[in-house]
JSON list of C-alpha atoms in Angstrom, two decimals:
[
{"chain": "A", "resi": 1, "resn": "MET", "atom": "CA", "xyz": [139.87, 67.41, 116.42]},
{"chain": "A", "resi": 2, "resn": "THR", "atom": "CA", "xyz": [136.87, 65.34, 115.65]},
{"chain": "A", "resi": 3, "resn": "ASP", "atom": "CA", "xyz": [136.87, 61.45, 116.16]},
{"chain": "A", "resi": 4, "resn": "MET", "atom": "CA", "xyz": [136.83, 59.58, 112.87]},
{"chain": "A", "resi": 5, "resn": "VAL", "atom": "CA", "xyz": [135.62, 56.03, 112.37]},
{"chain": "A", "resi": 6, "resn": "THR", "atom": "CA", "xyz": [136.77, 53.86, 109.52]},
{"chain": "A", "resi": 7, "resn": "LEU", "atom": "CA", "xyz": [133.95, 51.73, 107.87]},
{"chain": "A", "resi": 8, "resn": "ILE", "atom": "CA", "xyz": [134.15, 48.91, 105.54]},
{"chain": "A", "resi": 9, "resn": "ALA", "atom": "CA", "xyz": [131.78, 46.94, 103.43]},
{"chain": "A", "resi": 10, "resn": "ARG", "atom": "CA", "xyz": [131.68, 44.21, 100.82]},
{"chain": "A", "resi": 11, "resn": "THR", "atom": "CA", "xyz": [130.98, 45.35, 97.32]},
{"chain": "A", "resi": 12, "resn": "THR", "atom": "CA", "xyz": [127.85, 44.10, 95.56]},
{"chain": "A", "resi": 13, "resn": "PRO", "atom": "CA", "xyz": [126.35, 44.35, 92.08]},
{"chain": "A", "resi": 14, "resn": "LEU", "atom": "CA", "xyz": [123.28, 46.65, 91.75]},
{"chain": "A", "resi": 15, "resn": "GLU", "atom": "CA", "xyz": [120.17, 45.01, 92.80]},
{"chain": "A", "resi": 16, "resn": "ARG", "atom": "CA", "xyz": [117.86, 47.81, 91.56]},
{"chain": "A", "resi": 17, "resn": "GLU", "atom": "CA", "xyz": [117.66, 50.41, 89.04]},
{"chain": "A", "resi": 18, "resn": "LEU", "atom": "CA", "xyz": [119.20, 53.75, 90.45]},
{"chain": "A", "resi": 19, "resn": "LYS", "atom": "CA", "xyz": [116.88, 56.68, 90.85]},
{"chain": "A", "resi": 20, "resn": "THR", "atom": "CA", "xyz": [119.59, 59.18, 90.14]},
{"chain": "A", "resi": 21, "resn": "ALA", "atom": "CA", "xyz": [121.13, 60.29, 86.81]},
{"chain": "A", "resi": 22, "resn": "SER", "atom": "CA", "xyz": [124.94, 59.90, 87.07]},
{"chain": "A", "resi": 23, "resn": "ARG", "atom": "CA", "xyz": [127.96, 59.33, 85.30]},
{"chain": "A", "resi": 24, "resn": "THR", "atom": "CA", "xyz": [131.68, 58.73, 86.06]},
{"chain": "A", "resi": 25, "resn": "VAL", "atom": "CA", "xyz": [133.76, 61.69, 87.18]},
{"chain": "A", "resi": 26, "resn": "GLU", "atom": "CA", "xyz": [135.57, 63.74, 84.22]},
{"chain": "A", "resi": 27, "resn": "GLU", "atom": "CA", "xyz": [138.58, 65.99, 84.44]},
{"chain": "A", "resi": 28, "resn": "SER", "atom": "CA", "xyz": [136.26, 68.79, 83.01]},
{"chain": "A", "resi": 29, "resn": "ASP", "atom": "CA", "xyz": [134.22, 68.30, 86.30]},
{"chain": "A", "resi": 30, "resn": "LEU", "atom": "CA", "xyz": [136.92, 69.91, 88.50]},
{"chain": "A", "resi": 31, "resn": "PRO", "atom": "CA", "xyz": [135.52, 73.49, 88.56]},
{"chain": "A", "resi": 32, "resn": "ARG", "atom": "CA", "xyz": [132.17, 72.32, 89.60]},
{"chain": "A", "resi": 33, "resn": "LEU", "atom": "CA", "xyz": [133.69, 69.76, 91.98]},
{"chain": "A", "resi": 34, "resn": "GLY", "atom": "CA", "xyz": [135.65, 72.44, 93.78]},
{"chain": "A", "resi": 35, "resn": "GLU", "atom": "CA", "xyz": [132.52, 74.73, 94.05]},
{"chain": "A", "resi": 36, "resn": "LEU", "atom": "CA", "xyz": [130.47, 71.76, 95.47]},
{"chain": "A", "resi": 37, "resn": "TYR", "atom": "CA", "xyz": [133.07, 70.77, 97.97]},
{"chain": "A", "resi": 38, "resn": "PHE", "atom": "CA", "xyz": [133.53, 74.43, 99.17]},
{"chain": "A", "resi": 39, "resn": "THR", "atom": "CA", "xyz": [129.76, 74.98, 99.46]},
{"chain": "A", "resi": 40, "resn": "ALA", "atom": "CA", "xyz": [128.51, 71.73, 100.94]},
{"chain": "A", "resi": 41, "resn": "TYR", "atom": "CA", "xyz": [130.41, 72.02, 104.16]},
{"chain": "A", "resi": 42, "resn": "GLU", "atom": "CA", "xyz": [130.29, 74.79, 106.71]},
{"chain": "A", "resi": 43, "resn": "PRO", "atom": "CA", "xyz": [132.88, 77.71, 106.23]},
{"chain": "A", "resi": 44, "resn": "GLY", "atom": "CA", "xyz": [136.37, 76.89, 106.40]},
{"chain": "A", "resi": 45, "resn": "VAL", "atom": "CA", "xyz": [135.97, 72.82, 106.40]},
{"chain": "A", "resi": 46, "resn": "ALA", "atom": "CA", "xyz": [136.77, 72.55, 102.76]},
{"chain": "A", "resi": 47, "resn": "GLY", "atom": "CA", "xyz": [139.38, 75.31, 102.63]},
{"chain": "A", "resi": 48, "resn": "ALA", "atom": "CA", "xyz": [139.67, 78.97, 103.41]},
{"chain": "A", "resi": 49, "resn": "SER", "atom": "CA", "xyz": [138.55, 79.97, 100.09]},
{"chain": "A", "resi": 50, "resn": "LEU", "atom": "CA", "xyz": [136.79, 78.67, 96.89]},
{"chain": "A", "resi": 51, "resn": "GLN", "atom": "CA", "xyz": [140.06, 78.65, 95.19]},
{"chain": "A", "resi": 52, "resn": "ALA", "atom": "CA", "xyz": [141.67, 76.61, 97.94]},
{"chain": "A", "resi": 53, "resn": "ALA", "atom": "CA", "xyz": [138.64, 73.93, 97.78]},
{"chain": "A", "resi": 54, "resn": "MET", "atom": "CA", "xyz": [139.21, 73.97, 93.94]},
{"chain": "A", "resi": 55, "resn": "ASP", "atom": "CA", "xyz": [142.95, 73.38, 94.50]},
{"chain": "A", "resi": 56, "resn": "ASP", "atom": "CA", "xyz": [142.30, 70.37, 97.05]},
{"chain": "A", "resi": 57, "resn": "MET", "atom": "CA", "xyz": [139.91, 68.97, 94.64]},
{"chain": "A", "resi": 58, "resn": "GLN", "atom": "CA", "xyz": [142.51, 68.91, 91.95]},
{"chain": "A", "resi": 59, "resn": "ALA", "atom": "CA", "xyz": [145.05, 67.72, 94.03]},
{"chain": "A", "resi": 60, "resn": "SER", "atom": "CA", "xyz": [142.58, 64.62, 94.86]},
{"chain": "A", "resi": 61, "resn": "LEU", "atom": "CA", "xyz": [142.26, 63.69, 91.45]},
{"chain": "A", "resi": 62, "resn": "ALA", "atom": "CA", "xyz": [145.95, 64.07, 90.78]},
{"chain": "A", "resi": 63, "resn": "GLY", "atom": "CA", "xyz": [146.58, 61.50, 93.66]},
{"chain": "A", "resi": 64, "resn": "LYS", "atom": "CA", "xyz": [147.27, 63.44, 96.96]},
{"chain": "A", "resi": 65, "resn": "TYR", "atom": "CA", "xyz": [145.02, 60.97, 98.85]},
{"chain": "A", "resi": 66, "resn": "GLY", "atom": "CA", "xyz": [145.76, 57.94, 96.85]},
{"chain": "A", "resi": 67, "resn": "GLN", "atom": "CA", "xyz": [145.70, 56.80, 93.22]},
{"chain": "A", "resi": 68, "resn": "PHE", "atom": "CA", "xyz": [142.26, 58.34, 91.86]},
{"chain": "A", "resi": 69, "resn": "LEU", "atom": "CA", "xyz": [139.89, 55.77, 90.46]},
{"chain": "A", "resi": 70, "resn": "PRO", "atom": "CA", "xyz": [137.69, 57.67, 87.84]},
{"chain": "A", "resi": 71, "resn": "LYS", "atom": "CA", "xyz": [135.73, 54.85, 86.77]},
{"chain": "A", "resi": 72, "resn": "ALA", "atom": "CA", "xyz": [134.57, 54.10, 90.40]},
{"chain": "A", "resi": 73, "resn": "SER", "atom": "CA", "xyz": [133.94, 57.70, 91.11]},
{"chain": "A", "resi": 74, "resn": "HIS", "atom": "CA", "xyz": [130.53, 59.27, 90.14]},
{"chain": "A", "resi": 75, "resn": "VAL", "atom": "CA", "xyz": [128.68, 62.53, 89.93]},
{"chain": "A", "resi": 76, "resn": "ALA", "atom": "CA", "xyz": [124.84, 62.82, 90.16]},
{"chain": "A", "resi": 77, "resn": "LEU", "atom": "CA", "xyz": [123.40, 65.23, 87.75]},
{"chain": "A", "resi": 78, "resn": "ASP", "atom": "CA", "xyz": [120.21, 67.43, 88.11]},
{"chain": "A", "resi": 79, "resn": "GLU", "atom": "CA", "xyz": [117.61, 67.83, 85.35]},
{"chain": "A", "resi": 80, "resn": "ASN", "atom": "CA", "xyz": [119.86, 70.65, 83.61]},
{"chain": "A", "resi": 81, "resn": "GLN", "atom": "CA", "xyz": [122.80, 68.16, 83.88]},
{"chain": "A", "resi": 82, "resn": "LYS", "atom": "CA", "xyz": [124.52, 70.28, 86.61]},
{"chain": "A", "resi": 83, "resn": "ILE", "atom": "CA", "xyz": [126.60, 68.18, 89.16]},
{"chain": "A", "resi": 84, "resn": "VAL", "atom": "CA", "xyz": [124.72, 68.14, 92.64]},
{"chain": "A", "resi": 85, "resn": "ALA", "atom": "CA", "xyz": [126.60, 65.25, 94.37]},
{"chain": "A", "resi": 86, "resn": "ALA", "atom": "CA", "xyz": [129.78, 63.40, 93.97]},
{"chain": "A", "resi": 87, "resn": "VAL", "atom": "CA", "xyz": [131.63, 60.18, 95.16]},
{"chain": "A", "resi": 88, "resn": "LEU", "atom": "CA", "xyz": [135.55, 60.20, 94.98]},
{"chain": "A", "resi": 89, "resn": "VAL", "atom": "CA", "xyz": [137.29, 57.12, 95.15]},
{"chain": "A", "resi": 90, "resn": "VAL", "atom": "CA", "xyz": [141.09, 56.10, 95.34]},
{"chain": "A", "resi": 91, "resn": "GLU", "atom": "CA", "xyz": [142.67, 52.79, 94.77]},
{"chain": "A", "resi": 92, "resn": "ARG", "atom": "CA", "xyz": [143.97, 52.54, 98.40]},
{"chain": "A", "resi": 93, "resn": "ALA", "atom": "CA", "xyz": [144.16, 55.41, 101.03]},
{"chain": "A", "resi": 94, "resn": "ILE", "atom": "CA", "xyz": [147.24, 56.87, 102.01]},
{"chain": "A", "resi": 95, "resn": "GLY", "atom": "CA", "xyz": [148.49, 55.82, 105.69]},
{"chain": "A", "resi": 96, "resn": "ASP", "atom": "CA", "xyz": [149.00, 52.69, 107.50]},
{"chain": "A", "resi": 97, "resn": "ASP", "atom": "CA", "xyz": [145.74, 53.06, 109.67]},
{"chain": "A", "resi": 98, "resn": "THR", "atom": "CA", "xyz": [143.41, 52.24, 106.64]},
{"chain": "A", "resi": 99, "resn": "PRO", "atom": "CA", "xyz": [142.37, 48.81, 104.97]},
{"chain": "A", "resi": 100, "resn": "GLU", "atom": "CA", "xyz": [143.99, 47.69, 101.73]},
{"chain": "A", "resi": 101, "resn": "THR", "atom": "CA", "xyz": [140.69, 48.22, 99.81]},
{"chain": "A", "resi": 102, "resn": "PRO", "atom": "CA", "xyz": [139.55, 50.76, 97.41]},
{"chain": "A", "resi": 103, "resn": "PHE", "atom": "CA", "xyz": [138.68, 53.80, 99.57]},
{"chain": "A", "resi": 104, "resn": "ILE", "atom": "CA", "xyz": [135.84, 56.62, 99.22]},
{"chain": "A", "resi": 105, "resn": "ILE", "atom": "CA", "xyz": [137.87, 59.81, 100.05]},
{"chain": "A", "resi": 106, "resn": "GLU", "atom": "CA", "xyz": [134.73, 62.20, 99.43]},
{"chain": "A", "resi": 107, "resn": "LEU", "atom": "CA", "xyz": [131.07, 61.90, 99.29]},
{"chain": "A", "resi": 108, "resn": "ILE", "atom": "CA", "xyz": [129.43, 65.44, 98.67]},
{"chain": "A", "resi": 109, "resn": "THR", "atom": "CA", "xyz": [126.01, 66.45, 98.22]},
{"chain": "A", "resi": 110, "resn": "ASP", "atom": "CA", "xyz": [124.59, 69.99, 97.39]},
{"chain": "A", "resi": 111, "resn": "ARG", "atom": "CA", "xyz": [122.97, 71.50, 100.41]},
{"chain": "A", "resi": 112, "resn": "GLU", "atom": "CA", "xyz": [119.79, 72.00, 98.44]},
{"chain": "A", "resi": 113, "resn": "HIS", "atom": "CA", "xyz": [119.83, 68.52, 97.16]},
{"chain": "A", "resi": 114, "resn": "ARG", "atom": "CA", "xyz": [120.17, 66.57, 100.39]},
{"chain": "A", "resi": 115, "resn": "ARG", "atom": "CA", "xyz": [117.83, 63.89, 101.65]},
{"chain": "A", "resi": 116, "resn": "GLN", "atom": "CA", "xyz": [116.92, 62.74, 98.16]},
{"chain": "A", "resi": 117, "resn": "GLY", "atom": "CA", "xyz": [118.86, 59.55, 97.93]},
{"chain": "A", "resi": 118, "resn": "LEU", "atom": "CA", "xyz": [121.73, 60.88, 95.74]},
{"chain": "A", "resi": 119, "resn": "ALA", "atom": "CA", "xyz": [124.51, 59.95, 98.23]},
{"chain": "A", "resi": 120, "resn": "GLU", "atom": "CA", "xyz": [123.05, 56.34, 98.65]},
{"chain": "A", "resi": 121, "resn": "ASP", "atom": "CA", "xyz": [122.72, 56.01, 94.77]},
{"chain": "A", "resi": 122, "resn": "LEU", "atom": "CA", "xyz": [126.38, 57.03, 94.17]},
{"chain": "A", "resi": 123, "resn": "VAL", "atom": "CA", "xyz": [127.72, 54.84, 96.92]},
{"chain": "A", "resi": 124, "resn": "LEU", "atom": "CA", "xyz": [125.66, 51.88, 95.20]},
{"chain": "A", "resi": 125, "resn": "ALA", "atom": "CA", "xyz": [127.07, 52.95, 91.74]},
{"chain": "A", "resi": 126, "resn": "THR", "atom": "CA", "xyz": [130.60, 52.91, 93.21]},
{"chain": "A", "resi": 127, "resn": "MET", "atom": "CA", "xyz": [130.14, 49.63, 95.03]},
{"chain": "A", "resi": 128, "resn": "ASP", "atom": "CA", "xyz": [128.61, 47.97, 91.55]},
{"chain": "A", "resi": 129, "resn": "THR", "atom": "CA", "xyz": [131.68, 49.44, 89.62]},
{"chain": "A", "resi": 130, "resn": "LEU", "atom": "CA", "xyz": [134.25, 47.89, 92.29]},
{"chain": "A", "resi": 131, "resn": "PHE", "atom": "CA", "xyz": [132.29, 44.78, 92.33]},
{"chain": "A", "resi": 132, "resn": "ASN", "atom": "CA", "xyz": [132.51, 44.19, 88.55]},
{"chain": "A", "resi": 133, "resn": "GLU", "atom": "CA", "xyz": [136.43, 45.32, 88.61]},
{"chain": "A", "resi": 134, "resn": "GLY", "atom": "CA", "xyz": [137.00, 42.42, 91.09]},
{"chain": "A", "resi": 135, "resn": "GLN", "atom": "CA", "xyz": [137.24, 44.43, 94.29]},
{"chain": "A", "resi": 136, "resn": "GLN", "atom": "CA", "xyz": [135.60, 42.76, 97.18]},
{"chain": "A", "resi": 137, "resn": "GLU", "atom": "CA", "xyz": [135.49, 45.60, 99.61]},
{"chain": "A", "resi": 138, "resn": "VAL", "atom": "CA", "xyz": [135.43, 49.38, 99.88]},
{"chain": "A", "resi": 139, "resn": "ALA", "atom": "CA", "xyz": [136.12, 51.56, 102.89]},
{"chain": "A", "resi": 140, "resn": "LEU", "atom": "CA", "xyz": [135.53, 55.21, 104.04]},
{"chain": "A", "resi": 141, "resn": "ARG", "atom": "CA", "xyz": [136.27, 57.48, 107.02]},
{"chain": "A", "resi": 142, "resn": "VAL", "atom": "CA", "xyz": [133.18, 59.37, 108.61]},
{"chain": "A", "resi": 143, "resn": "GLU", "atom": "CA", "xyz": [132.95, 61.86, 111.71]},
{"chain": "A", "resi": 144, "resn": "GLU", "atom": "CA", "xyz": [131.45, 59.77, 114.61]},
{"chain": "A", "resi": 145, "resn": "SER", "atom": "CA", "xyz": [129.37, 62.67, 115.31]},
{"chain": "A", "resi": 146, "resn": "ASN", "atom": "CA", "xyz": [127.84, 62.67, 111.76]},
{"chain": "A", "resi": 147, "resn": "SER", "atom": "CA", "xyz": [124.82, 60.76, 112.47]},
{"chain": "A", "resi": 148, "resn": "ALA", "atom": "CA", "xyz": [123.14, 60.99, 108.96]},
{"chain": "A", "resi": 149, "resn": "ALA", "atom": "CA", "xyz": [126.41, 59.73, 107.19]},
{"chain": "A", "resi": 150, "resn": "LEU", "atom": "CA", "xyz": [126.55, 56.88, 109.84]},
{"chain": "A", "resi": 151, "resn": "ALA", "atom": "CA", "xyz": [123.04, 55.95, 109.39]},
{"chain": "A", "resi": 152, "resn": "LEU", "atom": "CA", "xyz": [123.38, 55.97, 105.59]},
{"chain": "A", "resi": 153, "resn": "TYR", "atom": "CA", "xyz": [126.59, 53.65, 105.47]},
{"chain": "A", "resi": 154, "resn": "LEU", "atom": "CA", "xyz": [125.21, 51.32, 108.05]},
{"chain": "A", "resi": 155, "resn": "SER", "atom": "CA", "xyz": [121.96, 50.95, 105.92]},
{"chain": "A", "resi": 156, "resn": "LEU", "atom": "CA", "xyz": [124.52, 49.95, 103.04]},
{"chain": "A", "resi": 157, "resn": "ASP", "atom": "CA", "xyz": [125.92, 47.17, 105.35]},
{"chain": "A", "resi": 158, "resn": "PHE", "atom": "CA", "xyz": [129.28, 49.22, 106.28]},
{"chain": "A", "resi": 159, "resn": "ARG", "atom": "CA", "xyz": [130.57, 47.90, 109.50]},
{"chain": "A", "resi": 160, "resn": "ARG", "atom": "CA", "xyz": [133.46, 49.38, 111.66]},
{"chain": "A", "resi": 161, "resn": "TRP", "atom": "CA", "xyz": [136.88, 48.40, 110.66]},
{"chain": "A", "resi": 162, "resn": "MET", "atom": "CA", "xyz": [139.89, 48.28, 113.16]},
{"chain": "A", "resi": 163, "resn": "PRO", "atom": "CA", "xyz": [143.61, 47.86, 111.88]},
{"chain": "A", "resi": 164, "resn": "GLU", "atom": "CA", "xyz": [143.98, 44.30, 113.75]},
{"chain": "A", "resi": 165, "resn": "GLU", "atom": "CA", "xyz": [141.17, 42.94, 111.47]},
{"chain": "A", "resi": 166, "resn": "ASP", "atom": "CA", "xyz": [143.97, 42.40, 108.73]},
{"chain": "A", "resi": 167, "resn": "ASP", "atom": "CA", "xyz": [146.46, 41.08, 110.95]},
{"chain": "A", "resi": 168, "resn": "ASP", "atom": "CA", "xyz": [145.43, 37.26, 110.26]}
]
């Protein structure tokens, strides 16, 4: 099993115009979200089949990993209005080993659209939405070995969270 690290950050309002065309997630996005989820990862990570990935994506939006927040969840669009990246957020992650904050359960970018700032813009959009809704923090989990993701999150002022932080 890969070691996971939980990160947390203060939400903030947008300080710059986003370079990415984006909008909030809609139920009609499910087929493309499932396809994106399945193809963005190495075979088997998002499920044994495209249908399994789509089913998991549908379950995510239905609350399997916490109460889904469509207003805080965003998709990035290419010039043809095709979804090329997505961030999915829940009100609170399920489990005792996560902070009591909104939680990013998935951040996915199409393989052909990586390294273009899409993930950064989507996280910034989520942080802005949550800030404007009165949420002070947002958290997520990432594989400790995923250096690209860790670099992104650290550049956005995420820091390691440990369960004892909330014991005060």
